Coordinates of C-alpha atoms in Angstrom, one line a residue:
Chain A
M13 CA 0.0 0.0 0.0
A14 CA 2.7 2.5 1.1
Y15 CA 5.0 1.5 -1.8
I16 CA 2.2 1.9 -4.3
T17 CA 1.3 5.4 -3.0
I18 CA 4.9 6.5 -3.2
G19 CA 5.2 4.9 -6.6
V20 CA 2.1 6.7 -7.9
F21 CA 3.4 10.0 -6.6
L22 CA 6.8 9.5 -8.3
L23 CA 5.2 8.4 -11.5
V24 CA 2.7 11.2 -11.7
S25 CA 5.2 13.9 -10.8
G26 CA 7.7 12.4 -13.2
L27 CA 5.2 12.3 -16.1
L28 CA 3.9 15.8 -15.4
L29 CA 7.4 17.3 -15.1
W30 CA 9.2 15.7 -17.9
F31 CA 6.7 14.2 -20.3
F32 CA 3.3 15.9 -20.6
P33 CA 3.9 18.9 -22.9
D34 CA 1.7 21.4 -21.0
T35 CA 3.7 21.1 -17.8
S36 CA 7.0 19.7 -18.9
I37 CA 10.2 21.5 -17.9
L38 CA 11.8 20.5 -21.2
E39 CA 9.0 22.2 -23.2
Y40 CA 9.1 25.2 -20.8
G41 CA 12.7 25.9 -21.6
Y42 CA 13.8 27.2 -18.3
A43 CA 15.9 25.0 -16.1
E44 CA 14.1 25.5 -12.9
L45 CA 12.0 23.5 -10.5
N46 CA 9.1 25.9 -9.8
G47 CA 6.7 23.7 -11.8
F48 CA 7.5 20.8 -9.5
F49 CA 7.0 22.8 -6.3
N50 CA 3.7 24.3 -7.6
L51 CA 2.5 20.9 -8.6
T52 CA 3.4 18.8 -5.6
P53 CA 1.1 20.4 -3.0
F54 CA -1.8 19.3 -5.3
L55 CA -0.4 15.8 -5.5
F56 CA 0.0 15.8 -1.7
M57 CA -3.6 16.8 -1.4
F58 CA -4.6 13.4 -2.7
L59 CA -1.7 11.2 -1.8
I60 CA -1.3 12.1 1.9
P61 CA -4.9 11.4 2.7
A62 CA -4.4 8.0 1.0
I63 CA -1.5 7.3 3.4
T64 CA -3.2 8.6 6.5
M65 CA -6.8 7.4 6.0
R66 CA -6.1 4.0 7.5
S67 CA -4.4 5.2 10.7
F68 CA -7.4 5.3 13.0
A69 CA -10.4 4.5 10.8
E70 CA -9.3 0.9 10.2
E71 CA -8.5 0.3 13.8
R72 CA -12.0 1.4 14.7
R73 CA -13.6 -0.8 12.0
E74 CA -11.6 -3.9 12.9
G75 CA -11.8 -3.3 16.6
T76 CA -8.0 -3.5 17.0
Y77 CA -7.7 -0.1 18.7
I78 CA -8.4 -1.8 22.0
L79 CA -5.1 -3.7 21.5
L80 CA -3.3 -0.4 21.6
A81 CA -5.4 1.1 24.3
S82 CA -4.9 -1.7 26.7
R83 CA -1.1 -1.4 26.5
P84 CA 1.0 0.9 28.7
L85 CA 0.9 3.6 26.0
T86 CA -0.5 7.1 26.3
D87 CA -2.9 8.5 23.7
W88 CA -0.2 10.9 22.6
Q89 CA 2.3 8.1 22.0
I90 CA -0.2 6.4 19.8
I91 CA -1.1 9.5 17.9
L92 CA 2.4 10.7 17.4
A93 CA 3.7 7.3 16.4
K94 CA 1.0 7.1 13.7
Y95 CA 1.7 10.7 12.6
F96 CA 5.4 10.2 12.3
A97 CA 5.0 6.9 10.5
C98 CA 3.0 8.8 7.9
L99 CA 5.5 11.7 7.8
L100 CA 8.4 9.2 7.2
L101 CA 6.5 7.9 4.2
I102 CA 6.2 11.4 2.8
L103 CA 9.9 11.9 3.3
F104 CA 10.6 8.7 1.4
A105 CA 8.3 9.9 -1.4
L106 CA 10.2 13.2 -1.6
L107 CA 13.8 11.8 -1.4
P108 CA 13.9 10.4 -5.0
T109 CA 12.8 13.7 -6.4
L110 CA 16.2 15.1 -5.4
L111 CA 17.1 13.5 -8.7
Y112 CA 15.1 16.2 -10.5
Y113 CA 17.2 18.8 -8.8
Y114 CA 20.4 17.1 -10.0
T115 CA 19.0 16.9 -13.5
I116 CA 18.1 20.6 -13.5
V117 CA 21.6 21.5 -12.2
Q118 CA 23.0 19.5 -15.2
L119 CA 20.6 21.1 -17.7
G120 CA 21.2 24.7 -16.6
M121 CA 23.0 27.0 -18.9
P122 CA 25.6 27.6 -17.7
K123 CA 25.7 24.3 -15.8
G124 CA 24.7 24.6 -12.2
N125 CA 22.8 27.8 -12.7
I126 CA 20.0 27.3 -10.2
D127 CA 18.8 29.0 -7.1
G128 CA 19.9 26.5 -4.5
G129 CA 18.5 28.5 -1.6
A130 CA 15.0 28.6 -3.1
V131 CA 15.1 24.9 -3.8
A132 CA 16.2 24.1 -0.2
G133 CA 13.5 26.4 1.1
S134 CA 10.9 24.8 -1.1
Y135 CA 11.9 21.3 0.0
I136 CA 11.6 22.3 3.7
G137 CA 8.3 24.0 2.8
L138 CA 7.1 20.8 1.1
L139 CA 8.0 18.8 4.1
L140 CA 6.2 21.1 6.5
L141 CA 3.2 21.3 4.2
G142 CA 3.2 17.5 4.0
G143 CA 3.4 17.4 7.8
A144 CA 0.4 19.7 8.0
F145 CA -1.6 17.7 5.5
A146 CA -0.7 14.5 7.4
A147 CA -2.0 16.0 10.6
I148 CA -5.3 16.8 8.8
G149 CA -5.3 13.2 7.5
V150 CA -4.7 11.6 10.9
F151 CA -7.4 13.8 12.4
S152 CA -9.9 12.9 9.6
S153 CA -9.1 9.3 10.1
S154 CA -9.9 9.5 13.8
V155 CA -13.5 10.9 13.4
T156 CA -14.8 8.0 11.3
K157 CA -14.5 4.3 10.9
N158 CA -14.9 4.5 7.2
Q159 CA -11.7 4.9 5.3
V160 CA -13.3 6.4 2.2
I161 CA -15.0 9.1 4.4
A162 CA -11.6 9.7 6.1
F163 CA -10.0 10.2 2.7
A164 CA -12.7 12.5 1.4
V165 CA -12.8 14.6 4.5
S166 CA -9.0 15.1 4.6
V167 CA -8.8 16.0 0.9
F168 CA -11.6 18.5 1.5
I169 CA -9.9 20.1 4.5
S170 CA -6.5 20.1 2.8
F171 CA -8.0 21.8 -0.3
I172 CA -9.8 24.4 1.8
V173 CA -6.7 25.4 3.8
Y174 CA -4.5 25.4 0.7
S175 CA -6.6 27.0 -2.0
G176 CA -9.8 27.9 -0.2
F177 CA -8.3 30.5 2.1
D178 CA -6.4 32.0 -0.8
A179 CA -9.6 32.3 -2.7
M180 CA -11.4 33.8 0.3
S181 CA -8.8 36.4 0.7
K182 CA -9.4 37.5 -2.9
I183 CA -13.2 37.7 -2.3
F184 CA -12.6 40.0 0.7
A185 CA -9.9 42.0 -1.1
L186 CA -8.8 45.3 0.5
G187 CA -10.1 44.6 3.9
L188 CA -9.0 43.2 7.2
L189 CA -10.4 39.8 6.3
E190 CA -8.0 39.7 3.3
D191 CA -5.0 39.8 5.7
V192 CA -6.6 37.2 8.0
F193 CA -7.3 34.8 5.2
I194 CA -3.8 35.3 3.7
W195 CA -2.3 34.7 7.1
L196 CA -4.4 31.5 7.5
S197 CA -3.6 30.2 4.0
V198 CA -1.2 27.3 3.8
N199 CA -0.3 28.3 0.3
A200 CA 0.8 31.8 1.3
H201 CA 3.2 30.4 3.9
F202 CA 4.5 27.8 1.5
Q203 CA 5.1 30.4 -1.2
S204 CA 7.0 32.5 1.2
M205 CA 9.3 29.6 2.1
S206 CA 9.7 28.7 -1.6
R207 CA 11.5 32.0 -2.1
G208 CA 14.2 30.6 0.0
V209 CA 13.6 32.7 3.0
L210 CA 13.2 30.7 6.2
D211 CA 11.0 32.9 8.2
T212 CA 10.2 31.8 11.8
R213 CA 6.7 33.0 11.3
D214 CA 6.1 30.4 8.6
L215 CA 7.8 27.8 10.8
V216 CA 5.6 28.7 13.7
Y217 CA 2.5 28.7 11.5
F218 CA 3.1 25.2 10.1
I219 CA 4.0 23.7 13.5
S220 CA 1.0 25.2 15.3
F221 CA -1.2 24.1 12.4
T222 CA 0.0 20.6 12.8
L223 CA -0.3 20.7 16.6
L224 CA -3.9 22.0 16.3
F225 CA -5.0 19.0 14.2
L226 CA -3.1 16.5 16.3
G227 CA -4.6 18.1 19.4
A228 CA -8.0 17.7 17.9
T229 CA -7.2 14.0 17.2
K230 CA -6.3 13.6 20.9
L231 CA -9.7 15.1 21.9
V232 CA -11.5 12.6 19.6
I233 CA -9.4 9.6 20.7
G234 CA -9.5 10.5 24.4
G235 CA -13.3 10.8 24.4
R236 CA -13.8 7.6 22.5
K237 CA -16.9 5.5 23.0
W238 CA -15.9 2.7 20.7
Chain B
M10 CA -2.4 -8.8 42.9
S11 CA -6.2 -9.0 43.0
I12 CA -9.0 -7.4 41.2
Q13 CA -11.5 -5.3 43.2
V14 CA -14.7 -4.0 41.7
E15 CA -16.9 -1.7 43.6
G16 CA -20.3 -0.4 42.5
L17 CA -19.2 -0.3 38.9
S18 CA -21.9 1.0 36.5
K19 CA -22.0 1.9 32.8
T20 CA -24.9 3.7 31.2
F21 CA -25.0 4.0 27.4
A22 CA -27.5 6.7 26.4
E23 CA -30.7 5.5 28.2
Q24 CA -29.7 1.9 28.7
K25 CA -28.0 0.7 31.8
A26 CA -25.5 -1.9 30.5
V27 CA -23.8 -2.5 33.8
D28 CA -25.6 -1.7 37.1
Q29 CA -23.7 -1.4 40.4
I30 CA -21.7 -4.6 40.3
S31 CA -19.1 -5.5 42.9
F32 CA -16.9 -8.5 43.2
T33 CA -13.3 -9.5 44.0
A34 CA -11.0 -11.9 42.2
V35 CA -7.9 -13.3 43.8
P36 CA -4.8 -15.1 42.5
G37 CA -4.9 -18.8 42.2
K38 CA -8.7 -19.0 41.7
V39 CA -9.8 -18.6 38.1
L40 CA -13.0 -16.5 38.1
G41 CA -15.7 -17.5 35.6
F42 CA -17.7 -14.5 34.5
L43 CA -21.0 -15.7 33.1
G44 CA -24.1 -14.3 31.7
P45 CA -26.4 -14.5 28.7
N46 CA -25.6 -12.5 25.6
G47 CA -25.9 -8.8 26.2
A48 CA -25.8 -9.1 30.0
G49 CA -22.9 -6.7 30.1
K50 CA -19.9 -9.1 30.3
S51 CA -17.8 -7.4 27.7
T52 CA -18.7 -3.9 28.9
T53 CA -17.5 -4.8 32.4
M54 CA -14.3 -6.3 31.1
R55 CA -13.6 -3.2 28.9
M56 CA -14.1 -1.1 32.0
L57 CA -11.7 -3.3 33.9
T58 CA -9.0 -2.7 31.3
G59 CA -9.5 1.1 31.5
Y60 CA -10.7 1.2 27.9
L61 CA -14.2 2.4 28.8
Q62 CA -14.8 5.0 31.5
P63 CA -17.3 3.8 34.1
T64 CA -20.3 6.0 34.7
S65 CA -19.8 5.4 38.4
G66 CA -17.9 3.1 40.7
T67 CA -14.3 2.0 40.7
A68 CA -12.2 -1.0 39.7
T69 CA -8.8 -1.6 41.1
L70 CA -6.3 -4.0 39.5
G71 CA -3.4 -5.0 41.7
G72 CA -3.8 -1.8 43.6
F73 CA -4.0 0.5 40.5
D74 CA -7.2 2.4 39.9
T75 CA -8.2 1.6 36.3
Q76 CA -8.9 5.3 35.5
R77 CA -6.5 7.3 37.6
E78 CA -3.5 5.0 37.5
S79 CA -4.3 3.5 34.1
L80 CA -0.7 3.4 32.8
G81 CA 0.7 1.5 35.7
M82 CA -2.3 -0.8 35.7
R83 CA -1.9 -1.7 32.0
R84 CA 1.7 -2.9 32.6
I85 CA 0.5 -5.7 34.8
L86 CA -2.6 -6.5 32.7
G87 CA -2.9 -9.0 29.9
Y88 CA -6.1 -8.7 28.0
L89 CA -7.7 -10.8 25.3
P90 CA -10.6 -8.8 23.7
E91 CA -13.8 -10.2 22.5
N92 CA -13.6 -11.7 18.9
T93 CA -9.8 -11.5 19.1
P94 CA -9.0 -8.5 17.0
L95 CA -5.5 -8.7 15.5
Y96 CA -3.5 -6.9 12.9
T97 CA -4.2 -9.5 10.2
D98 CA -1.7 -8.2 7.7
M99 CA 1.2 -8.6 10.0
Y100 CA 3.2 -11.8 10.4
V101 CA 2.9 -13.7 13.7
R102 CA 6.4 -13.0 14.9
E103 CA 6.3 -9.4 13.6
F104 CA 3.1 -8.8 15.6
L105 CA 4.4 -10.4 18.8
A106 CA 7.6 -8.5 18.5
F107 CA 5.6 -5.3 18.1
V108 CA 3.6 -6.1 21.2
A109 CA 6.8 -6.9 23.1
D110 CA 8.1 -3.4 22.1
T111 CA 5.0 -1.7 23.6
Y112 CA 5.9 -3.2 26.9
Q113 CA 9.6 -2.3 26.4
L114 CA 10.6 -5.8 27.4
H115 CA 14.2 -6.8 27.8
Q116 CA 15.3 -9.4 25.2
P117 CA 12.1 -9.2 23.2
K118 CA 13.2 -11.9 20.7
L119 CA 13.6 -14.4 23.5
K120 CA 10.1 -13.5 24.9
V121 CA 8.5 -13.9 21.5
R122 CA 10.2 -17.3 21.1
E123 CA 9.0 -18.3 24.6
V124 CA 5.5 -17.3 24.2
I125 CA 5.2 -18.9 20.8
E126 CA 6.4 -22.1 22.4
R127 CA 3.9 -21.8 25.3
V128 CA 0.8 -21.3 23.2
G129 CA 1.9 -23.9 20.7
L130 CA 2.3 -21.6 17.6
G131 CA 5.6 -23.2 16.6
D132 CA 4.5 -24.4 13.2
E133 CA 2.6 -21.3 12.3
Q134 CA 5.0 -18.7 13.5
H135 CA 6.2 -17.6 10.0
K136 CA 2.8 -17.2 8.6
K137 CA 0.7 -14.1 8.1
I138 CA -2.0 -13.8 10.8
S139 CA -4.7 -13.5 8.1
M140 CA -3.6 -17.0 6.8
L141 CA -4.2 -18.7 10.2
S142 CA -7.3 -20.7 11.1
K143 CA -9.5 -19.5 13.9
G144 CA -7.9 -21.6 16.6
Y145 CA -4.5 -20.3 15.8
K146 CA -5.6 -16.7 15.7
Q147 CA -7.0 -17.4 19.1
R148 CA -3.6 -18.5 20.2
V149 CA -2.0 -15.4 18.8
G150 CA -4.5 -13.5 20.9
L151 CA -3.5 -15.3 24.0
A152 CA 0.2 -14.9 23.2
Q153 CA -0.2 -11.1 22.9
A154 CA -2.0 -11.1 26.3
M155 CA 0.7 -13.1 28.1
I156 CA 3.9 -12.1 26.5
H157 CA 4.9 -9.7 29.3
D158 CA 4.1 -12.2 32.0
P159 CA 1.2 -10.2 33.5
Q160 CA 0.0 -10.8 37.0
I161 CA -3.6 -10.2 35.9
L162 CA -5.3 -11.7 32.9
I163 CA -8.7 -10.7 31.5
L164 CA -9.9 -13.1 28.8
D165 CA -13.1 -12.3 27.0
E166 CA -14.4 -15.6 25.6
P167 CA -11.0 -17.2 25.0
T168 CA -12.3 -20.4 23.6
T169 CA -15.0 -19.5 21.1
G170 CA -14.7 -21.4 17.8
L171 CA -12.0 -23.9 18.8
D172 CA -12.2 -27.6 18.0
P173 CA -12.1 -30.1 20.9
N174 CA -8.4 -30.7 20.6
Q175 CA -7.5 -27.0 20.7
L176 CA -10.0 -26.5 23.5
T177 CA -8.1 -29.0 25.7
D178 CA -4.8 -27.3 24.9
I179 CA -6.0 -23.8 25.6
R180 CA -7.8 -24.8 28.8
E181 CA -4.7 -26.5 30.0
L182 CA -2.8 -23.2 29.3
I183 CA -5.4 -21.1 31.1
R184 CA -5.4 -23.5 34.1
N185 CA -1.6 -23.2 34.3
L186 CA -1.8 -19.4 34.2
G187 CA -4.5 -19.5 36.9
R188 CA -2.2 -21.2 39.4
D189 CA -0.4 -18.1 40.5
K190 CA -2.1 -15.3 38.6
T191 CA -5.5 -13.6 38.8
V192 CA -7.5 -14.7 35.9
I193 CA -11.0 -13.6 34.9
L194 CA -12.6 -15.3 31.9
S195 CA -16.0 -14.8 30.4
T196 CA -17.8 -17.6 28.6
H197 CA -21.2 -19.1 28.1
I198 CA -20.0 -22.7 27.8
M199 CA -20.8 -24.3 31.1
Q200 CA -18.4 -27.2 30.8
E201 CA -15.7 -24.7 30.5
V202 CA -16.6 -23.2 33.9
E203 CA -16.7 -26.7 35.4
A204 CA -13.3 -27.5 33.9
L205 CA -11.5 -24.2 34.8
C206 CA -13.1 -22.0 37.4
E207 CA -13.2 -22.1 41.1
Q208 CA -15.2 -18.9 41.6
V209 CA -18.2 -17.9 39.6
V210 CA -19.9 -14.6 39.0
I211 CA -23.1 -14.6 37.1
I212 CA -24.6 -11.4 35.8
N213 CA -28.0 -10.8 34.1
K214 CA -29.2 -7.5 32.6
G215 CA -26.2 -5.7 34.1
K216 CA -26.8 -6.9 37.7
I217 CA -25.0 -9.6 39.7
V218 CA -27.2 -12.6 40.4
A219 CA -24.6 -14.9 41.8
D220 CA -21.1 -14.6 43.2
S221 CA -19.6 -17.5 45.1
L222 CA -17.4 -20.6 44.8
L223 CA -18.5 -23.1 42.3
T224 CA -19.0 -25.8 44.9
D225 CA -21.0 -23.5 47.2
L226 CA -23.2 -22.5 44.3
K227 CA -24.0 -26.1 43.6
S228 CA -24.8 -27.0 47.1
K229 CA -26.9 -23.9 47.6
H230 CA -29.1 -24.7 44.6
K231 CA -29.0 -28.5 45.5
T232 CA -28.1 -29.5 42.0
D233 CA -24.9 -30.6 40.2
S234 CA -25.9 -29.0 36.9
L235 CA -24.5 -25.6 36.4
E236 CA -26.7 -25.2 33.3
E237 CA -29.8 -25.5 35.4
I238 CA -28.5 -23.0 37.9
F239 CA -27.6 -20.6 35.1
R240 CA -31.1 -20.9 33.6
S241 CA -32.9 -20.4 36.8
L242 CA -30.9 -17.3 37.7
T243 CA -30.9 -15.6 34.4
H244 CA -34.4 -16.3 33.1

């Protein structure tokens, strides 16, 4: 299951980046990775829920959660273990894409003409974004015993926080609400990191975003009646 | 290390699943927890493991309160849940090693080998759990409950779906465990109670209707048939 998800991610991102003419770097003509970094959040939006949907929903359906709950483990240990297991998979999905970076470095004219700082920032941003989506996914999985619902809910929440808040800020352009929605938007913080500037505000945003959803998971798991 | 239950109740929405039950289980005497389907056996056991929060009353396992000192309590508890839920896509050894890890046991490999030996899983230990027959799954369930050598064992219907040979093996195993540990097992097979238990607690509609030694229960009702006693008490 995990290997397939990683495989699909690499296949789709590879196809879109190097093969399909509309999005291909080769057609585009500029040796840069922006296309990849703009694309991956949308792939993550579907792939991370696929990774996380099992985490609690399946345990509820199969009745196996009681096996964990009757061991000397705290709720936080269980939640964080599941969360980091998902995060590790995301990391493994991202690692092979460093090959794209190497390729672009080789393709540059002159060779090696690439903004390394921006790429590093983007990768850290992707990882934090993946971490935030994974927290959404783990939370969605904890509220239902149906994996399909868990998947749908987490795709929806991820989409809202990534694109929805952006769109909202445009609706309320030129007001206080615009700033609020931009500040809430995952996309805005991700873009800011993509420029290669590691701002603590973005870091704090992603970490508190993740903690918020893991905390909500704790509330659901702690008050369980199943 | 005994189990003490005092005034334990659980209410789901409008329905009283368990109503003010109290009993004590001690080491060396296997306690049979009987009752018709839906009488509240599993609910009681889930409260004893700390999984469900009681509406009122307390349960103490080996001196640990199941709600307030849950973590310490879970270290000395071995629990076989109803219907034996297992991670069926794991391999037997992989699963038991994982369980050993959750208790942070020393020499987990050795413990896994020992417990596989004790429950008689030797021939099946390299298989996936989903490939095992019901009886062997049941053994995996027992293995995960006793791998950390717990002082208290709570077994929810440990012998459902076993063939007569497996039944004998598993009963022998439980009897051995019961010599020096506190064991509560639920069942509705009366022969099992005769074969294994010294003390009997019968509940009906959430209330305790009998709590005594098996021999006392028989002499009190002036019959040797536990089935008859069970029917007259729970009808």
